[in-house]
Amino acid sequence: MAPQNPSETAPSSPVKAKPIWKNLGVRFWSAIVFSAICLVPFYFGGLAWAAFVALLAARLTWEWVRMSDPAPTPLAFAIPIIGIIIAVILAAFMDYNFAVLSLVIAALIAAVERFKRKGILWAALGYIYVAVPTLMIVWLRGAETGFGALGLQQLFFVILVVVAADTGAYFGGSLMKGPKIAPKLSPNKTWSGFMTGLVFGIFIGVVTGHVMGLAWGLAAALSVPIVIFSVVGDFLESGLKRRLNVKDAGDLLPGHGGLLDRLDGLMLAVVAAGLILMVYPQIWTTVS
């Protein structure tokens, strides 16, 4: 009698299902810790908030240089970091003309420093990519202290909508899957995730707006561009990383990667919300 083929008699080993929400616990707790660190300067605003934002901006700039420059020199890090810190300090004192001027000068110097290694545009444009949201988030928060401060409420609204949209997209896309939006840029982003993120972002925006006394229709109208631009910001950073052939901007936040990986959506959403509130401040009309 011919011996049996072991592959025919041995029970097939069970295939372990790939976890749907990989690193969810790590991502959650790192987000909680990061939020707790932000809370005190966020409450006080003004110089306290500007100093905190300057630290974040310095880290974001460091990650960008590390990601975009194959052979960075100490000056490649120092020039944009010093420039952005000076700009944030000037913004804290409401001197936005000189803040913008300092950013332009620092961007030009960074580009000149990068000249011999090539990649001038990566140095200058990448610096602006970090700097513009940085100034906007300082301006949007303002100098008033307390939970009743208009700037705190507006910035808190933007942050909650972005977090809600990101959470809704994460769970909705993981559960429903379906067609990808742009697989070459971000292979995990699906239309189902985008739609659930949009719905959840609007819902949280309306609820938060209601608590703040904001008309629900205006809260919903403001939530839509915030969600859309947060998604665009996410895609933008994903495209930049693919173009630069890097996986993550850093490893500061467990489960997330670098600070740039975590704040990419918020950066563009803050710019969009800030511009809307500059041009059409009436959208933040509270119900009397």
Tab-separated table of C-alpha atoms in Angstrom:
chain	number	residue	atom	x	y	z
A	1	MET	CA	0.000	0.000	0.000
A	2	ALA	CA	1.467	3.310	-1.084
A	3	PRO	CA	2.158	5.744	1.728
A	4	GLN	CA	-0.244	8.616	1.954
A	5	ASN	CA	0.865	12.093	1.060
A	6	PRO	CA	1.304	14.012	4.328
A	7	SER	CA	-0.296	17.028	2.718
A	8	GLU	CA	-3.427	14.945	2.116
A	9	THR	CA	-3.752	13.618	5.663
A	10	ALA	CA	-2.468	16.494	7.799
A	11	PRO	CA	-5.183	18.912	8.858
A	12	SER	CA	-4.813	22.247	7.268
A	13	SER	CA	-3.546	24.861	9.688
A	14	PRO	CA	-6.059	27.568	10.373
A	15	VAL	CA	-5.358	30.853	8.649
A	16	LYS	CA	-5.211	33.672	11.112
A	17	ALA	CA	-7.526	36.446	10.169
A	18	LYS	CA	-5.823	39.753	9.713
A	19	PRO	CA	-6.980	42.130	12.416
A	20	ILE	CA	-9.288	44.776	11.038
A	21	TRP	CA	-8.077	47.528	13.317
A	22	LYS	CA	-4.373	46.957	13.681
A	23	ASN	CA	-2.647	48.956	16.435
A	24	LEU	CA	-5.992	50.470	17.468
A	25	GLY	CA	-5.128	50.422	21.173
A	26	VAL	CA	-1.707	51.968	20.645
A	27	ARG	CA	-3.149	54.640	18.366
A	28	PHE	CA	-5.885	55.440	20.875
A	29	TRP	CA	-3.616	55.856	23.884
A	30	SER	CA	-0.977	57.831	22.017
A	31	ALA	CA	-3.751	60.171	20.828
A	32	ILE	CA	-5.051	60.528	24.408
A	33	VAL	CA	-1.593	61.357	25.773
A	34	PHE	CA	-0.938	63.860	22.984
A	35	SER	CA	-4.323	65.533	23.610
A	36	ALA	CA	-3.608	65.777	27.334
A	37	ILE	CA	-0.287	67.509	26.631
A	38	CYS	CA	-2.068	70.038	24.398
A	39	LEU	CA	-4.825	70.844	26.895
A	40	VAL	CA	-3.159	73.414	29.186
A	41	PRO	CA	-1.615	75.681	26.502
A	42	PHE	CA	-4.792	75.313	24.446
A	43	TYR	CA	-6.847	76.609	27.385
A	44	PHE	CA	-4.641	79.642	28.039
A	45	GLY	CA	-4.021	80.634	24.420
A	46	GLY	CA	-1.789	83.594	23.652
A	47	LEU	CA	1.912	83.135	24.399
A	48	ALA	CA	1.392	79.757	26.080
A	49	TRP	CA	-0.314	78.368	22.985
A	50	ALA	CA	2.177	80.023	20.628
A	51	ALA	CA	5.124	78.534	22.532
A	52	PHE	CA	3.555	75.080	22.345
A	53	VAL	CA	2.764	75.460	18.645
A	54	ALA	CA	6.347	76.609	18.039
A	55	LEU	CA	7.602	73.334	19.529
A	56	LEU	CA	5.221	71.335	17.341
A	57	ALA	CA	6.217	73.369	14.285
A	58	ALA	CA	9.902	72.784	15.005
A	59	ARG	CA	9.258	69.034	15.154
A	60	LEU	CA	7.152	69.119	11.958
A	61	THR	CA	9.916	71.034	10.195
A	62	TRP	CA	12.544	68.584	11.434
A	63	GLU	CA	10.461	65.682	10.098
A	64	TRP	CA	10.033	67.398	6.736
A	65	VAL	CA	13.768	68.039	6.316
A	66	ARG	CA	14.555	64.482	7.400
A	67	MET	CA	12.004	63.141	4.933
A	68	SER	CA	12.848	65.309	1.936
A	69	ASP	CA	16.622	65.796	2.176
A	70	PRO	CA	18.743	62.673	1.534
A	71	ALA	CA	21.845	64.248	3.117
A	72	PRO	CA	20.751	67.063	5.422
A	73	THR	CA	23.327	69.308	7.036
A	74	PRO	CA	22.876	70.881	10.493
A	75	LEU	CA	22.007	74.129	8.712
A	76	ALA	CA	19.284	72.332	6.739
A	77	PHE	CA	17.503	71.727	10.037
A	78	ALA	CA	18.472	74.943	11.835
A	79	ILE	CA	17.439	77.502	9.204
A	80	PRO	CA	13.757	76.540	8.817
A	81	ILE	CA	13.312	75.679	12.501
A	82	ILE	CA	14.662	79.049	13.673
A	83	GLY	CA	12.625	80.815	11.008
A	84	ILE	CA	9.365	79.177	12.022
A	85	ILE	CA	9.944	79.810	15.730
A	86	ILE	CA	10.560	83.508	15.034
A	87	ALA	CA	7.414	83.642	12.894
A	88	VAL	CA	5.280	82.047	15.622
A	89	ILE	CA	6.623	84.474	18.244
A	90	LEU	CA	5.768	87.410	15.985
A	91	ALA	CA	2.314	85.928	15.370
A	92	ALA	CA	1.771	85.644	19.122
A	93	PHE	CA	2.194	89.440	19.297
A	94	MET	CA	-0.214	89.856	16.344
A	95	ASP	CA	2.562	91.058	14.039
A	96	TYR	CA	1.549	88.880	11.102
A	97	ASN	CA	3.202	91.031	8.419
A	98	PHE	CA	6.653	90.460	9.888
A	99	ALA	CA	5.738	86.837	10.679
A	100	VAL	CA	5.038	86.164	7.011
A	101	LEU	CA	8.142	88.106	5.986
A	102	SER	CA	10.314	86.021	8.308
A	103	LEU	CA	8.877	82.849	6.783
A	104	VAL	CA	9.636	84.030	3.254
A	105	ILE	CA	13.206	84.966	4.202
A	106	ALA	CA	13.778	81.630	5.958
A	107	ALA	CA	12.357	79.743	2.969
A	108	LEU	CA	14.712	81.561	0.589
A	109	ILE	CA	17.734	80.918	2.818
A	110	ALA	CA	16.749	77.241	3.154
A	111	ALA	CA	16.491	76.992	-0.628
A	112	VAL	CA	19.950	78.544	-1.091
A	113	GLU	CA	21.428	76.173	1.495
A	114	ARG	CA	19.921	73.243	-0.407
A	115	PHE	CA	21.215	74.464	-3.787
A	116	LYS	CA	24.350	72.285	-3.967
A	117	ARG	CA	22.393	69.131	-3.020
A	118	LYS	CA	19.558	69.965	-5.421
A	119	GLY	CA	15.924	69.845	-4.415
A	120	ILE	CA	15.463	73.583	-3.863
A	121	LEU	CA	11.693	73.353	-4.269
A	122	TRP	CA	11.471	70.591	-1.665
A	123	ALA	CA	13.217	72.870	0.832
A	124	ALA	CA	11.180	76.012	0.125
A	125	LEU	CA	7.721	74.621	-0.632
A	126	GLY	CA	7.929	72.002	2.114
A	127	TYR	CA	8.746	74.731	4.592
A	128	ILE	CA	5.694	76.732	3.505
A	129	TYR	CA	3.616	73.539	3.718
A	130	VAL	CA	4.381	73.421	7.439
A	131	ALA	CA	4.534	77.163	8.134
A	132	VAL	CA	1.174	78.323	6.766
A	133	PRO	CA	-0.956	75.997	8.941
A	134	THR	CA	1.264	76.869	11.903
A	135	LEU	CA	0.511	80.581	11.642
A	136	MET	CA	-3.148	79.896	10.957
A	137	ILE	CA	-3.557	77.779	14.070
A	138	VAL	CA	-1.967	80.535	16.202
A	139	TRP	CA	-4.230	83.170	14.652
A	140	LEU	CA	-7.342	81.028	14.964
A	141	ARG	CA	-6.798	80.294	18.672
A	142	GLY	CA	-6.095	83.913	19.575
A	143	ALA	CA	-5.002	85.351	22.913
A	144	GLU	CA	-8.158	85.037	25.034
A	145	THR	CA	-8.059	82.602	27.945
A	146	GLY	CA	-10.760	80.129	28.919
A	147	PHE	CA	-13.354	77.847	27.412
A	148	GLY	CA	-15.541	80.807	26.545
A	149	ALA	CA	-12.899	82.314	24.227
A	150	LEU	CA	-14.125	82.531	20.649
A	151	GLY	CA	-10.807	81.310	19.243
A	152	LEU	CA	-10.774	78.283	21.532
A	153	GLN	CA	-14.298	77.328	20.489
A	154	GLN	CA	-13.613	77.756	16.788
A	155	LEU	CA	-10.358	75.798	16.851
A	156	PHE	CA	-11.893	73.128	19.083
A	157	PHE	CA	-14.739	72.815	16.577
A	158	VAL	CA	-12.281	72.285	13.718
A	159	ILE	CA	-10.269	69.710	15.669
A	160	LEU	CA	-13.359	67.729	16.719
A	161	VAL	CA	-14.720	67.631	13.160
A	162	VAL	CA	-11.367	66.430	11.783
A	163	VAL	CA	-11.011	63.759	14.490
A	164	ALA	CA	-14.610	62.630	13.948
A	165	ALA	CA	-14.139	62.417	10.182
A	166	ASP	CA	-10.876	60.512	10.602
A	167	THR	CA	-12.470	58.094	13.085
A	168	GLY	CA	-15.568	57.579	10.945
A	169	ALA	CA	-13.460	56.944	7.851
A	170	TYR	CA	-11.216	54.518	9.754
A	171	PHE	CA	-14.047	52.354	11.056
A	172	GLY	CA	-16.352	52.742	8.046
A	173	GLY	CA	-13.637	51.926	5.529
A	174	SER	CA	-12.423	48.959	7.573
A	175	LEU	CA	-15.909	47.463	7.866
A	176	MET	CA	-17.437	48.214	4.460
A	177	LYS	CA	-14.300	48.366	2.304
A	178	GLY	CA	-15.217	48.783	-1.365
A	179	PRO	CA	-13.633	50.821	-4.192
A	180	LYS	CA	-10.496	52.804	-3.466
A	181	ILE	CA	-10.430	56.556	-3.974
A	182	ALA	CA	-6.848	56.867	-5.195
A	183	PRO	CA	-4.929	53.611	-4.633
A	184	LYS	CA	-1.681	55.015	-6.043
A	185	LEU	CA	-1.657	57.745	-3.415
A	186	SER	CA	-3.200	55.972	-0.445
A	187	PRO	CA	-4.133	52.298	-0.936
A	188	ASN	CA	-6.262	52.111	2.224
A	189	LYS	CA	-8.602	55.011	1.516
A	190	THR	CA	-12.035	53.924	0.232
A	191	TRP	CA	-15.133	55.773	-0.873
A	192	SER	CA	-17.087	54.075	1.889
A	193	GLY	CA	-14.594	55.414	4.417
A	194	PHE	CA	-14.832	58.896	2.941
A	195	MET	CA	-18.632	58.901	3.102
A	196	THR	CA	-18.814	57.576	6.661
A	197	GLY	CA	-16.146	60.079	7.661
A	198	LEU	CA	-18.097	62.906	6.031
A	199	VAL	CA	-21.359	61.924	7.727
A	200	PHE	CA	-19.740	61.463	11.133
A	201	GLY	CA	-17.779	64.703	10.787
A	202	ILE	CA	-20.934	66.673	9.959
A	203	PHE	CA	-22.837	64.998	12.789
A	204	ILE	CA	-20.194	65.852	15.380
A	205	GLY	CA	-19.910	69.342	13.921
A	206	VAL	CA	-23.650	69.928	14.311
A	207	VAL	CA	-23.690	68.527	17.869
A	208	THR	CA	-20.631	70.568	18.880
A	209	GLY	CA	-22.042	73.671	17.220
A	210	HIS	CA	-25.326	73.200	19.077
A	211	VAL	CA	-23.490	73.043	22.411
A	212	MET	CA	-21.621	76.244	21.486
A	213	GLY	CA	-24.831	77.979	20.436
A	214	LEU	CA	-24.027	77.823	16.725
A	215	ALA	CA	-26.895	77.504	14.252
A	216	TRP	CA	-27.049	73.886	13.117
A	217	GLY	CA	-27.224	74.728	9.417
A	218	LEU	CA	-24.120	76.909	9.628
A	219	ALA	CA	-22.319	74.267	11.701
A	220	ALA	CA	-23.064	71.673	9.030
A	221	ALA	CA	-22.002	74.060	6.247
A	222	LEU	CA	-18.684	74.737	7.996
A	223	SER	CA	-18.108	71.044	8.716
A	224	VAL	CA	-18.243	69.976	5.064
A	225	PRO	CA	-15.161	71.876	3.790
A	226	ILE	CA	-13.282	71.011	6.998
A	227	VAL	CA	-13.827	67.292	6.337
A	228	ILE	CA	-13.027	67.562	2.633
A	229	PHE	CA	-9.803	69.513	3.165
A	230	SER	CA	-8.717	67.165	5.940
A	231	VAL	CA	-8.998	64.301	3.437
A	232	VAL	CA	-7.121	66.340	0.809
A	233	GLY	CA	-4.402	67.028	3.377
A	234	ASP	CA	-4.133	63.333	4.142
A	235	PHE	CA	-3.808	62.506	0.448
A	236	LEU	CA	-1.292	65.307	-0.054
A	237	GLU	CA	1.013	63.979	2.631
A	238	SER	CA	0.591	60.402	1.362
A	239	GLY	CA	1.525	61.569	-2.136
A	240	LEU	CA	4.551	63.445	-0.850
A	241	LYS	CA	5.761	60.401	1.076
A	242	ARG	CA	5.360	58.200	-1.976
A	243	ARG	CA	7.191	60.727	-4.117
A	244	LEU	CA	10.009	60.846	-1.555
A	245	ASN	CA	9.913	57.077	-1.067
A	246	VAL	CA	9.442	57.110	2.703
A	247	LYS	CA	6.937	55.173	4.802
A	248	ASP	CA	6.514	57.532	7.739
A	249	ALA	CA	7.655	61.056	8.491
A	250	GLY	CA	8.952	59.911	11.877
A	251	ASP	CA	8.307	57.676	14.861
A	252	LEU	CA	7.314	60.125	17.579
A	253	LEU	CA	3.749	58.832	18.070
A	254	PRO	CA	3.324	55.046	18.507
A	255	GLY	CA	0.805	53.646	16.046
A	256	HIS	CA	0.741	56.863	14.013
A	257	GLY	CA	4.305	57.508	12.884
A	258	GLY	CA	5.570	61.056	12.959
A	259	LEU	CA	3.804	64.225	13.994
A	260	LEU	CA	3.417	65.085	10.322
A	261	ASP	CA	1.642	61.750	9.774
A	262	ARG	CA	-0.809	62.534	12.581
A	263	LEU	CA	-1.519	66.194	11.798
A	264	ASP	CA	-1.548	66.118	7.989
A	265	GLY	CA	-5.332	66.305	7.712
A	266	LEU	CA	-5.693	68.916	10.449
A	267	MET	CA	-3.079	71.165	8.853
A	268	LEU	CA	-5.042	71.731	5.660
A	269	ALA	CA	-8.393	71.750	7.471
A	270	VAL	CA	-7.192	74.571	9.749
A	271	VAL	CA	-6.094	76.597	6.726
A	272	ALA	CA	-9.471	76.065	5.026
A	273	ALA	CA	-11.474	76.905	8.156
A	274	GLY	CA	-9.317	79.937	8.893
A	275	LEU	CA	-9.762	81.336	5.391
A	276	ILE	CA	-13.535	80.773	5.545
A	277	LEU	CA	-13.764	82.571	8.896
A	278	MET	CA	-11.617	85.433	7.560
A	279	VAL	CA	-13.701	85.929	4.426
A	280	TYR	CA	-17.104	85.038	5.882
A	281	PRO	CA	-17.033	85.468	9.680
A	282	GLN	CA	-20.851	85.508	9.703
A	283	ILE	CA	-20.817	81.721	9.310
A	284	TRP	CA	-19.990	81.565	13.022
A	285	THR	CA	-23.321	83.117	13.951
A	286	THR	CA	-24.561	81.983	17.327
A	287	VAL	CA	-28.221	81.537	18.120
A	288	SER	CA	-29.358	84.082	20.688
